[in-house]
PDB file of C-alpha atoms (C1' of nucleotides) in Angstrom:
ATOM      1  CA  MET A   1      10.279  20.853 -16.282  1.00  0.00           C
ATOM      2  CA  LEU A   2       9.484  17.325 -16.693  1.00  0.00           C
ATOM      3  CA  GLU A   3       5.803  16.154 -15.384  1.00  0.00           C
ATOM      4  CA  PRO A   4       6.052  14.169 -12.059  1.00  0.00           C
ATOM      5  CA  PHE A   5       4.182  11.246 -13.665  1.00  0.00           C
ATOM      6  CA  PHE A   6       6.949  10.572 -16.154  1.00  0.00           C
ATOM      7  CA  ALA A   7       9.595  11.556 -13.870  1.00  0.00           C
ATOM      8  CA  ARG A   8       9.991   8.200 -12.256  1.00  0.00           C
ATOM      9  CA  SER A   9      11.449   4.722 -12.746  1.00  0.00           C
ATOM     10  CA  ALA A  10      10.159   2.778 -15.760  1.00  0.00           C
ATOM     11  CA  ALA A  11       8.617   0.254 -13.344  1.00  0.00           C
ATOM     12  CA  ALA A  12       6.752   2.838 -11.329  1.00  0.00           C
ATOM     13  CA  VAL A  13       5.430   4.558 -14.661  1.00  0.00           C
ATOM     14  CA  ALA A  14       4.750   1.053 -16.098  1.00  0.00           C
ATOM     15  CA  ARG A  15       2.454   0.278 -12.935  1.00  0.00           C
ATOM     16  CA  ASP A  16       0.756   3.493 -13.085  1.00  0.00           C
ATOM     17  CA  LEU A  17       0.035   3.263 -16.903  1.00  0.00           C
ATOM     18  CA  ILE A  18      -2.214   0.443 -16.238  1.00  0.00           C
ATOM     19  CA  GLY A  19      -5.732   1.922 -16.361  1.00  0.00           C
ATOM     20  CA  ALA A  20      -4.504   4.964 -18.039  1.00  0.00           C
ATOM     21  CA  ARG A  21      -5.889   5.848 -21.501  1.00  0.00           C
ATOM     22  CA  LEU A  22      -4.269   6.232 -25.004  1.00  0.00           C
ATOM     23  CA  PHE A  23      -6.071   8.193 -27.581  1.00  0.00           C
ATOM     24  CA  VAL A  24      -5.073   9.090 -31.222  1.00  0.00           C
ATOM     25  CA  GLY A  25      -7.727  11.429 -32.449  1.00  0.00           C
ATOM     26  CA  ALA A  26     -11.315   9.689 -31.668  1.00  0.00           C
ATOM     27  CA  ALA A  27      -9.770   6.463 -31.342  1.00  0.00           C
ATOM     28  CA  GLY A  28      -8.767   5.298 -27.863  1.00  0.00           C
ATOM     29  CA  GLY A  29      -8.359   2.616 -25.148  1.00  0.00           C
ATOM     30  CA  ILE A  30      -7.503   1.749 -21.699  1.00  0.00           C
ATOM     31  CA  ILE A  31      -3.903   0.439 -21.152  1.00  0.00           C
ATOM     32  CA  VAL A  32      -4.115  -3.040 -19.612  1.00  0.00           C
ATOM     33  CA  GLU A  33      -0.513  -4.461 -20.120  1.00  0.00           C
ATOM     34  CA  THR A  34       2.978  -2.769 -19.965  1.00  0.00           C
ATOM     35  CA  GLU A  35       6.468  -3.621 -19.766  1.00  0.00           C
ATOM     36  CA  ALA A  36       9.367  -1.480 -18.319  1.00  0.00           C
ATOM     37  CA  TYR A  37      12.659  -1.167 -19.837  1.00  0.00           C
ATOM     38  CA  ASP A  38      15.706   0.470 -18.380  1.00  0.00           C
ATOM     39  CA  ARG A  39      19.464   0.373 -18.838  1.00  0.00           C
ATOM     40  CA  SER A  40      20.054  -2.388 -16.292  1.00  0.00           C
ATOM     41  CA  ASP A  41      17.889  -4.772 -18.542  1.00  0.00           C
ATOM     42  CA  PRO A  42      19.884  -6.740 -21.114  1.00  0.00           C
ATOM     43  CA  ALA A  43      16.886  -7.010 -23.273  1.00  0.00           C
ATOM     44  CA  SER A  44      16.391  -3.270 -23.344  1.00  0.00           C
ATOM     45  CA  HIS A  45      17.344  -1.131 -26.469  1.00  0.00           C
ATOM     46  CA  SER A  46      19.166   1.330 -23.993  1.00  0.00           C
ATOM     47  CA  PHE A  47      21.218  -1.392 -22.329  1.00  0.00           C
ATOM     48  CA  ARG A  48      24.328  -0.811 -24.609  1.00  0.00           C
ATOM     49  CA  GLY A  49      23.972   3.097 -24.502  1.00  0.00           C
ATOM     50  CA  PRO A  50      22.534   5.622 -27.170  1.00  0.00           C
ATOM     51  CA  THR A  51      22.311   4.796 -30.833  1.00  0.00           C
ATOM     52  CA  ARG A  52      20.665   6.330 -33.772  1.00  0.00           C
ATOM     53  CA  ARG A  53      17.564   4.013 -33.404  1.00  0.00           C
ATOM     54  CA  ASN A  54      16.902   4.798 -29.674  1.00  0.00           C
ATOM     55  CA  ALA A  55      17.823   8.240 -29.545  1.00  0.00           C
ATOM     56  CA  SER A  56      14.265   9.184 -28.401  1.00  0.00           C
ATOM     57  CA  MET A  57      14.431   6.702 -25.593  1.00  0.00           C
ATOM     58  CA  PHE A  58      17.183   8.769 -24.214  1.00  0.00           C
ATOM     59  CA  GLY A  59      15.335  11.855 -24.630  1.00  0.00           C
ATOM     60  CA  PRO A  60      13.202  13.510 -21.756  1.00  0.00           C
ATOM     61  CA  GLY A  61      10.242  11.648 -20.408  1.00  0.00           C
ATOM     62  CA  GLY A  62       6.682  12.120 -21.495  1.00  0.00           C
ATOM     63  CA  HIS A  63       7.532  11.503 -25.207  1.00  0.00           C
ATOM     64  CA  LEU A  64       7.089   8.671 -27.601  1.00  0.00           C
ATOM     65  CA  TYR A  65       9.884   6.158 -28.617  1.00  0.00           C
ATOM     66  CA  VAL A  66       8.701   4.067 -31.753  1.00  0.00           C
ATOM     67  CA  TYR A  67      10.897   1.355 -33.148  1.00  0.00           C
ATOM     68  CA  PHE A  68      10.595  -1.148 -36.022  1.00  0.00           C
ATOM     69  CA  THR A  69      11.143  -4.778 -35.619  1.00  0.00           C
ATOM     70  CA  TYR A  70      11.137  -8.149 -37.284  1.00  0.00           C
ATOM     71  CA  GLY A  71      11.047  -6.141 -40.489  1.00  0.00           C
ATOM     72  CA  MET A  72       7.426  -5.374 -40.460  1.00  0.00           C
ATOM     73  CA  HIS A  73       6.323  -4.319 -36.900  1.00  0.00           C
ATOM     74  CA  TRP A  74       6.074  -0.867 -35.194  1.00  0.00           C
ATOM     75  CA  CYS A  75       5.999  -0.733 -31.264  1.00  0.00           C
ATOM     76  CA  ALA A  76       5.421   2.367 -29.226  1.00  0.00           C
ATOM     77  CA  ASN A  77       7.065   2.975 -25.784  1.00  0.00           C
ATOM     78  CA  VAL A  78       6.161   5.934 -23.259  1.00  0.00           C
ATOM     79  CA  VAL A  79       9.666   7.673 -22.347  1.00  0.00           C
ATOM     80  CA  CYS A  80      10.371   8.404 -18.762  1.00  0.00           C
ATOM     81  CA  GLY A  81      12.810   9.879 -16.459  1.00  0.00           C
ATOM     82  CA  GLU A  82      15.055  12.797 -17.296  1.00  0.00           C
ATOM     83  CA  GLU A  83      17.016  13.179 -20.599  1.00  0.00           C
ATOM     84  CA  GLY A  84      19.879  10.913 -20.939  1.00  0.00           C
ATOM     85  CA  GLU A  85      18.293   8.107 -18.799  1.00  0.00           C
ATOM     86  CA  GLY A  86      17.377   5.752 -21.506  1.00  0.00           C
ATOM     87  CA  VAL A  87      13.981   4.472 -19.766  1.00  0.00           C
ATOM     88  CA  GLY A  88      10.887   3.515 -21.372  1.00  0.00           C
ATOM     89  CA  VAL A  89       7.554   1.387 -21.061  1.00  0.00           C
ATOM     90  CA  LEU A  90       6.517  -0.720 -23.907  1.00  0.00           C
ATOM     91  CA  MET A  91       2.669  -0.514 -24.080  1.00  0.00           C
ATOM     92  CA  ARG A  92       1.813  -4.036 -24.781  1.00  0.00           C
ATOM     93  CA  ALA A  93      -1.960  -4.180 -24.874  1.00  0.00           C
ATOM     94  CA  LEU A  94      -4.992  -2.070 -24.778  1.00  0.00           C
ATOM     95  CA  GLU A  95      -8.695  -2.478 -24.100  1.00  0.00           C
ATOM     96  CA  PRO A  96     -10.469  -0.594 -26.992  1.00  0.00           C
ATOM     97  CA  VAL A  97     -13.065   1.755 -25.791  1.00  0.00           C
ATOM     98  CA  ALA A  98     -13.574   4.557 -28.450  1.00  0.00           C
ATOM     99  CA  GLY A  99     -13.401   4.611 -32.272  1.00  0.00           C
ATOM    100  CA  LEU A 100     -13.335   0.921 -32.743  1.00  0.00           C
ATOM    101  CA  GLU A 101     -14.451   1.451 -36.332  1.00  0.00           C
ATOM    102  CA  LEU A 102     -11.368   3.454 -36.970  1.00  0.00           C
ATOM    103  CA  MET A 103      -9.337   0.778 -35.450  1.00  0.00           C
ATOM    104  CA  ARG A 104     -11.032  -2.201 -37.329  1.00  0.00           C
ATOM    105  CA  ALA A 105     -10.294  -0.159 -40.649  1.00  0.00           C
ATOM    106  CA  ALA A 106      -6.613   0.219 -39.540  1.00  0.00           C
ATOM    107  CA  ARG A 107      -6.454  -3.438 -38.886  1.00  0.00           C
ATOM    108  CA  PRO A 108      -8.303  -5.641 -41.363  1.00  0.00           C
ATOM    109  CA  LYS A 109      -6.451  -8.684 -40.204  1.00  0.00           C
ATOM    110  CA  ALA A 110      -8.116  -8.586 -36.857  1.00  0.00           C
ATOM    111  CA  LYS A 111     -11.099 -10.919 -36.875  1.00  0.00           C
ATOM    112  CA  THR A 112     -12.386  -9.936 -33.632  1.00  0.00           C
ATOM    113  CA  ASP A 113     -12.368  -6.764 -31.492  1.00  0.00           C
ATOM    114  CA  ARG A 114     -10.399  -8.594 -28.953  1.00  0.00           C
ATOM    115  CA  ASP A 115      -7.375  -8.712 -31.509  1.00  0.00           C
ATOM    116  CA  LEU A 116      -7.326  -4.963 -32.218  1.00  0.00           C
ATOM    117  CA  CYS A 117      -4.946  -3.902 -29.650  1.00  0.00           C
ATOM    118  CA  ARG A 118      -3.630  -7.239 -28.147  1.00  0.00           C
ATOM    119  CA  GLY A 119      -0.069  -7.091 -28.562  1.00  0.00           C
ATOM    120  CA  PRO A 120       2.358  -4.219 -29.053  1.00  0.00           C
ATOM    121  CA  ALA A 121       2.537  -4.229 -32.859  1.00  0.00           C
ATOM    122  CA  ARG A 122      -1.146  -4.772 -33.195  1.00  0.00           C
ATOM    123  CA  LEU A 123      -1.769  -1.689 -30.898  1.00  0.00           C
ATOM    124  CA  ALA A 124       0.524   0.484 -32.881  1.00  0.00           C
ATOM    125  CA  GLN A 125      -1.447  -0.749 -36.075  1.00  0.00           C
ATOM    126  CA  ALA A 126      -4.588  -0.011 -34.738  1.00  0.00           C
ATOM    127  CA  PHE A 127      -3.759   3.625 -33.988  1.00  0.00           C
ATOM    128  CA  GLY A 128      -1.718   4.140 -37.028  1.00  0.00           C
ATOM    129  CA  ILE A 129       1.517   4.683 -34.945  1.00  0.00           C
ATOM    130  CA  THR A 130       4.710   4.664 -37.029  1.00  0.00           C
ATOM    131  CA  GLY A 131       8.231   5.826 -37.043  1.00  0.00           C
ATOM    132  CA  ALA A 132       7.045   9.231 -38.119  1.00  0.00           C
ATOM    133  CA  ASP A 133       5.568   9.695 -34.718  1.00  0.00           C
ATOM    134  CA  ASP A 134       8.925   8.740 -33.008  1.00  0.00           C
ATOM    135  CA  GLY A 135       9.808  11.553 -30.223  1.00  0.00           C
ATOM    136  CA  ASP A 136       6.406  13.082 -30.160  1.00  0.00           C
ATOM    137  CA  ASP A 137       5.045  14.761 -26.992  1.00  0.00           C
ATOM    138  CA  LEU A 138       2.433  12.620 -25.444  1.00  0.00           C
ATOM    139  CA  ARG A 139       0.753  15.813 -23.821  1.00  0.00           C
ATOM    140  CA  ARG A 140       0.534  17.991 -26.951  1.00  0.00           C
ATOM    141  CA  GLY A 141       0.951  15.808 -29.975  1.00  0.00           C
ATOM    142  CA  ARG A 142      -1.314  13.649 -32.209  1.00  0.00           C
ATOM    143  CA  ILE A 143      -0.866  10.536 -29.838  1.00  0.00           C
ATOM    144  CA  ARG A 144      -1.868  11.277 -26.146  1.00  0.00           C
ATOM    145  CA  VAL A 145      -1.684   9.453 -22.847  1.00  0.00           C
ATOM    146  CA  LEU A 146      -4.284  10.399 -20.267  1.00  0.00           C
ATOM    147  CA  ASP A 147      -3.356   9.221 -16.744  1.00  0.00           C
ATOM    148  CA  ASP A 148      -6.003  11.056 -14.655  1.00  0.00           C
ATOM    149  CA  GLY A 149      -9.793  10.454 -14.116  1.00  0.00           C
ATOM    150  CA  MET A 150      -9.426   6.605 -14.911  1.00  0.00           C
ATOM    151  CA  GLU A 151     -12.951   5.211 -15.179  1.00  0.00           C
ATOM    152  CA  PRO A 152     -13.474   2.531 -14.139  1.00  0.00           C
ATOM    153  CA  PRO A 153     -10.337   1.679 -12.283  1.00  0.00           C
ATOM    154  CA  ARG A 154      -8.168  -1.049 -13.413  1.00  0.00           C
ATOM    155  CA  ALA A 155      -5.966  -2.665 -10.737  1.00  0.00           C
ATOM    156  CA  PRO A 156      -2.318  -3.404 -11.616  1.00  0.00           C
ATOM    157  CA  HIS A 157      -0.661  -6.541 -11.008  1.00  0.00           C
ATOM    158  CA  THR A 158       2.777  -7.840 -11.483  1.00  0.00           C
ATOM    159  CA  GLY A 159       4.472 -11.190 -11.871  1.00  0.00           C
ATOM    160  CA  PRO A 160       7.737 -12.684 -13.355  1.00  0.00           C
ATOM    161  CA  ARG A 161       8.761 -11.879 -17.160  1.00  0.00           C
ATOM    162  CA  ILE A 162       8.478 -14.780 -19.178  1.00  0.00           C
ATOM    163  CA  GLY A 163      11.589 -16.148 -20.974  1.00  0.00           C
ATOM    164  CA  ILE A 164      13.850 -14.145 -18.671  1.00  0.00           C
ATOM    165  CA  SER A 165      16.174 -15.830 -16.370  1.00  0.00           C
ATOM    166  CA  GLU A 166      17.684 -12.723 -14.478  1.00  0.00           C
ATOM    167  CA  ALA A 167      16.039 -10.312 -12.173  1.00  0.00           C
ATOM    168  CA  VAL A 168      12.776 -12.143 -12.576  1.00  0.00           C
ATOM    169  CA  HIS A 169      11.607 -10.497  -9.275  1.00  0.00           C
ATOM    170  CA  GLU A 170      11.703  -6.909 -10.832  1.00  0.00           C
ATOM    171  CA  PRO A 171       8.256  -5.373 -11.347  1.00  0.00           C
ATOM    172  CA  TRP A 172       8.905  -4.741 -14.940  1.00  0.00           C
ATOM    173  CA  ARG A 173       5.843  -6.383 -16.364  1.00  0.00           C
ATOM    174  CA  TRP A 174       2.349  -5.148 -15.325  1.00  0.00           C
ATOM    175  CA  HIS A 175      -1.104  -6.225 -16.422  1.00  0.00           C
ATOM    176  CA  VAL A 176      -4.753  -6.038 -15.562  1.00  0.00           C
ATOM    177  CA  ALA A 177      -5.460  -9.541 -14.058  1.00  0.00           C
ATOM    178  CA  GLY A 178      -8.194 -11.450 -15.850  1.00  0.00           C
ATOM    179  CA  SER A 179      -8.408  -9.010 -18.660  1.00  0.00           C
ATOM    180  CA  ARG A 180      -9.293 -10.768 -21.946  1.00  0.00           C
ATOM    181  CA  TYR A 181      -7.140  -7.934 -23.620  1.00  0.00           C
ATOM    182  CA  VAL A 182      -3.920  -8.964 -22.340  1.00  0.00           C
ATOM    183  CA  SER A 183      -1.869 -10.350 -24.968  1.00  0.00           C
ATOM    184  CA  LYS A 184      -0.301 -13.182 -22.788  1.00  0.00           C
TER     185      LYS A 184
ATOM    186  C1'  DT B   1      31.180  -5.825 -45.616  1.00  0.00           C
ATOM    187  C1'  DA B   2      28.861  -9.423 -43.698  1.00  0.00           C
ATOM    188  C1'  DA B   3      26.130 -11.792 -40.522  1.00  0.00           C
ATOM    189  C1'  DA B   4      22.789 -12.536 -36.761  1.00  0.00           C
ATOM    190  C1'  DA B   5      19.224 -11.460 -33.846  1.00  0.00           C
ATOM    191  C1'  DG B   6      15.159  -9.400 -33.118  1.00  0.00           C
ATOM    192  C1'  DA B   7      10.793  -5.914 -26.805  1.00  0.00           C
ATOM    193  C1'  DT B   8       6.187  -9.782 -33.064  1.00  0.00           C
ATOM    194  C1'  DC B   9       2.199 -11.246 -35.820  1.00  0.00           C
ATOM    195  C1'  DC B  10      -0.270 -14.280 -38.702  1.00  0.00           C
ATOM    196  C1'  DC B  11      -1.712 -18.695 -40.726  1.00  0.00           C
ATOM    197  C1'  DC B  12      -1.643 -23.519 -40.797  1.00  0.00           C
ATOM    198  C1'  DT B  13      -2.732 -27.849 -38.447  1.00  0.00           C
TER     199       DT B  13
ATOM    200  C1'  DG C   1       1.805 -25.747 -31.152  1.00  0.00           C
ATOM    201  C1'  DG C   2       4.975 -24.402 -34.834  1.00  0.00           C
ATOM    202  C1'  DG C   3       7.087 -22.063 -38.615  1.00  0.00           C
ATOM    203  C1'  DG C   4       7.571 -18.436 -42.181  1.00  0.00           C
ATOM    204  C1'  DA C   5       7.550 -13.523 -43.395  1.00  0.00           C
ATOM    205  C1'  DT C   6      10.659  -9.736 -43.943  1.00  0.00           C
ATOM    206  C1'  DC C   7      14.411  -5.941 -43.202  1.00  0.00           C
ATOM    207  C1'  DT C   8      16.577  -2.876 -39.631  1.00  0.00           C
ATOM    208  C1'  DT C   9      20.177  -2.205 -36.289  1.00  0.00           C
ATOM    209  C1'  DT C  10      23.884  -3.771 -34.280  1.00  0.00           C
ATOM    210  C1'  DT C  11      28.211  -6.004 -33.768  1.00  0.00           C
ATOM    211  C1'  DA C  12      31.971  -8.408 -35.440  1.00  0.00           C
ATOM    212  C1'  DT C  13      35.384  -9.145 -39.183  1.00  0.00           C
TER     213       DT C  13
END
DNA sequence: TAAAAGATCCCCT
DNA sequence: GGGGATCTTTTAT
Protein backbone atom coordinates (compact mmCIF):
# COMPACT_ATOMS: atom_id res chain seq x y z
CA MET A 1 0.00 0.00 0.00
CA LEU A 2 1.43 3.25 -1.15
CA GLU A 3 1.65 5.92 1.53
CA PRO A 4 -0.83 8.79 1.06
CA PHE A 5 1.99 11.33 1.12
CA PHE A 6 3.51 9.91 -2.06
CA ALA A 7 0.22 8.87 -3.71
CA ARG A 8 -0.48 12.29 -5.19
CA SER A 9 0.46 14.44 -8.15
CA ALA A 10 4.05 15.53 -8.57
CA ALA A 11 3.04 19.14 -8.02
CA ALA A 12 1.37 18.37 -4.67
CA VAL A 13 4.29 16.29 -3.44
CA ALA A 14 6.75 18.93 -4.67
CA ARG A 15 4.89 21.55 -2.63
CA ASP A 16 4.77 19.43 0.53
CA LEU A 17 8.40 18.38 0.31
CA ILE A 18 9.29 22.01 0.97
CA GLY A 19 10.18 22.05 4.66
CA ALA A 20 10.58 18.28 4.83
CA ARG A 21 13.95 16.77 5.71
CA LEU A 22 16.33 14.52 3.81
CA PHE A 23 18.71 12.39 5.86
CA VAL A 24 21.53 10.05 4.94
CA GLY A 25 22.98 8.70 8.15
CA ALA A 26 23.94 11.60 10.42
CA ALA A 27 23.84 14.13 7.59
CA GLY A 28 20.60 15.92 6.88
CA GLY A 29 18.94 19.08 5.65
CA ILE A 30 15.66 20.87 5.07
CA ILE A 31 14.36 20.78 1.51
CA VAL A 32 14.01 24.35 0.23
CA GLU A 33 13.64 23.90 -3.55
CA THR A 34 11.89 21.24 -5.64
CA GLU A 35 10.67 20.72 -9.17
CA ALA A 36 7.86 18.39 -10.29
CA TYR A 37 8.00 16.24 -13.43
CA ASP A 38 5.27 14.14 -14.97
CA ARG A 39 4.42 12.65 -18.34
CA SER A 40 2.73 15.84 -19.58
CA ASP A 41 6.05 17.72 -19.33
CA PRO A 42 8.24 17.61 -22.47
CA ALA A 43 11.26 18.20 -20.23
CA SER A 44 10.51 15.13 -18.12
CA HIS A 45 12.52 11.95 -18.52
CA SER A 46 9.19 10.09 -18.45
CA PHE A 47 7.64 12.13 -21.29
CA ARG A 48 8.41 9.50 -23.94
CA GLY A 49 7.59 6.51 -21.82
CA PRO A 50 9.61 3.95 -19.84
CA THR A 51 13.23 3.29 -20.78
CA ARG A 52 16.09 1.48 -19.09
CA ARG A 53 17.32 4.67 -17.44
CA ASN A 54 14.02 5.93 -16.06
CA ALA A 55 12.68 2.55 -14.94
CA SER A 56 12.59 3.53 -11.27
CA MET A 57 10.67 6.69 -12.12
CA PHE A 58 7.91 4.37 -13.34
CA GLY A 59 8.08 2.35 -10.14
CA PRO A 60 5.92 2.91 -7.05
CA GLY A 61 6.00 6.23 -5.16
CA GLY A 62 8.17 6.64 -2.09
CA HIS A 63 11.30 5.43 -3.84
CA LEU A 64 14.34 7.19 -5.27
CA TYR A 65 15.03 7.88 -8.95
CA VAL A 66 18.70 8.75 -9.50
CA TYR A 67 20.04 9.67 -12.94
CA PHE A 68 23.43 10.63 -14.34
CA THR A 69 23.75 13.73 -16.50
CA TYR A 70 26.29 15.90 -18.30
CA GLY A 71 28.78 13.07 -18.07
CA MET A 72 29.57 13.81 -14.43
CA HIS A 73 26.61 14.64 -12.23
CA TRP A 74 24.07 12.61 -10.26
CA CYS A 75 20.63 14.00 -9.43
CA ALA A 76 18.02 12.58 -7.02
CA ASN A 77 14.23 12.48 -7.40
CA VAL A 78 11.40 11.40 -5.13
CA VAL A 79 9.12 9.11 -7.13
CA CYS A 80 5.41 9.63 -6.53
CA GLY A 81 2.13 8.19 -7.70
CA GLU A 82 1.28 4.58 -8.40
CA GLU A 83 3.53 2.20 -10.27
CA GLY A 84 3.54 2.97 -13.98
CA GLU A 85 2.71 6.68 -13.73
CA GLY A 86 6.20 8.04 -14.34
CA VAL A 87 5.95 10.92 -11.88
CA GLY A 88 8.65 12.40 -9.69
CA VAL A 89 10.05 15.42 -7.86
CA LEU A 90 13.62 16.61 -8.31
CA MET A 91 15.21 17.83 -5.08
CA ARG A 92 17.03 20.98 -6.19
CA ALA A 93 18.35 22.48 -2.96
CA LEU A 94 18.65 21.83 0.76
CA GLU A 95 19.42 23.92 3.80
CA PRO A 96 22.01 21.78 5.61
CA VAL A 97 21.22 21.31 9.32
CA ALA A 98 23.08 18.21 10.55
CA GLY A 99 26.37 16.49 9.84
CA LEU A 100 27.80 19.44 7.96
CA GLU A 101 31.33 18.14 8.48
CA LEU A 102 30.36 15.01 6.54
CA MET A 103 29.05 17.10 3.66
CA ARG A 104 32.15 19.28 3.60
CA ALA A 105 34.29 16.17 3.34
CA ALA A 106 32.11 14.89 0.49
CA ARG A 107 32.22 18.24 -1.30
CA PRO A 108 35.75 19.69 -1.10
CA LYS A 109 34.87 22.08 -3.94
CA ALA A 110 32.30 23.90 -1.82
CA LYS A 111 33.95 27.03 -0.47
CA THR A 112 31.09 27.89 1.88
CA ASP A 113 28.33 25.94 3.59
CA ARG A 114 25.86 27.73 1.33
CA ASP A 115 27.28 25.74 -1.59
CA LEU A 116 27.00 22.33 0.07
CA CYS A 117 23.50 21.47 -1.16
CA ARG A 118 22.54 24.38 -3.47
CA GLY A 119 21.72 22.65 -6.75
CA PRO A 120 20.59 19.11 -7.54
CA ALA A 121 24.02 17.70 -8.37
CA ARG A 122 25.69 19.38 -5.40
CA LEU A 123 23.01 17.98 -3.13
CA ALA A 124 23.58 14.46 -4.42
CA GLN A 125 27.33 14.83 -4.00
CA ALA A 126 27.02 16.16 -0.45
CA PHE A 127 25.07 13.07 0.56
CA GLY A 128 27.02 10.60 -1.54
CA ILE A 129 23.97 9.68 -3.60
CA THR A 130 24.82 7.78 -6.82
CA GLY A 131 23.26 5.35 -9.24
CA ALA A 132 23.81 2.63 -6.64
CA ASP A 133 20.96 4.23 -4.68
CA ASP A 134 18.52 4.24 -7.61
CA GLY A 135 15.18 2.70 -6.69
CA ASP A 136 15.77 2.64 -2.94
CA ASP A 137 12.89 2.90 -0.48
CA LEU A 138 12.86 6.39 1.07
CA ARG A 139 11.27 5.10 4.29
CA ARG A 140 13.46 2.09 4.93
CA GLY A 141 16.71 2.62 3.06
CA ARG A 142 20.00 4.47 3.52
CA ILE A 143 18.40 7.66 2.23
CA ARG A 144 15.29 8.86 4.04
CA VAL A 145 12.67 11.54 3.59
CA LEU A 146 11.03 12.78 6.82
CA ASP A 147 7.92 14.78 6.01
CA ASP A 148 6.41 15.15 9.50
CA GLY A 149 7.28 17.32 12.47
CA MET A 150 8.78 20.12 10.42
CA GLU A 151 10.60 22.56 12.70
CA PRO A 152 10.75 25.37 11.99
CA PRO A 153 8.07 25.54 9.30
CA ARG A 154 9.03 26.64 5.79
CA ALA A 155 6.32 28.22 3.67
CA PRO A 156 6.23 26.90 0.10
CA HIS A 157 6.04 29.39 -2.76
CA THR A 158 5.71 28.75 -6.47
CA GLY A 159 6.37 30.71 -9.62
CA PRO A 160 6.87 30.22 -13.35
CA ARG A 161 9.67 27.90 -14.38
CA ILE A 162 12.66 29.50 -15.95
CA GLY A 163 13.38 28.87 -19.61
CA ILE A 164 10.13 27.03 -20.35
CA SER A 165 7.56 28.56 -22.69
CA GLU A 166 4.71 26.10 -22.29
CA ALA A 167 2.45 25.63 -19.28
CA VAL A 168 4.37 28.15 -17.23
CA HIS A 169 1.36 28.49 -14.92
CA GLU A 170 1.64 24.91 -13.71
CA PRO A 171 2.84 24.73 -10.08
CA TRP A 172 5.84 22.58 -10.93
CA ARG A 173 8.58 24.54 -9.23
CA TRP A 174 8.54 25.22 -5.51
CA HIS A 175 10.91 27.00 -3.17
CA VAL A 176 11.24 28.80 0.14
CA ALA A 177 10.97 32.50 -0.66
CA GLY A 178 14.05 34.40 0.41
CA SER A 179 16.09 31.37 1.38
CA ARG A 180 19.77 31.86 0.73
CA TYR A 181 19.99 28.14 0.06
CA VAL A 182 17.74 28.20 -3.01
CA SER A 183 19.79 27.51 -6.12
CA LYS A 184 18.22 30.19 -8.31
C1' DT B 1 26.65 3.02 -35.91
C1' DA B 2 26.51 7.80 -35.45
C1' DA B 3 25.09 12.13 -33.64
C1' DA B 4 23.09 15.34 -30.55
C1' DA B 5 21.38 16.93 -26.38
C1' DG B 6 21.27 16.95 -21.61
C1' DA B 7 16.38 18.28 -14.93
C1' DT B 8 24.72 20.87 -14.17
C1' DC B 9 28.76 22.64 -12.01
C1' DC B 10 33.04 25.07 -11.71
C1' DC B 11 36.45 28.32 -12.76
C1' DC B 12 37.67 32.40 -15.08
C1' DT B 13 37.08 37.41 -15.95
C1' DG C 1 28.35 36.53 -17.51
C1' DG C 2 30.36 32.84 -20.36
C1' DG C 3 32.45 28.64 -21.73
C1' DG C 4 34.58 24.11 -20.96
C1' DA C 5 34.37 19.62 -18.86
C1' DT C 6 32.74 14.87 -19.93
C1' DC C 7 29.83 10.67 -21.17
C1' DT C 8 25.28 8.39 -21.00
C1' DT C 9 20.92 7.95 -23.11
C1' DT C 10 18.07 8.46 -26.74
C1' DT C 11 16.84 8.95 -31.40
C1' DA C 12 17.86 8.96 -36.12
C1' DT C 13 20.17 6.90 -40.14
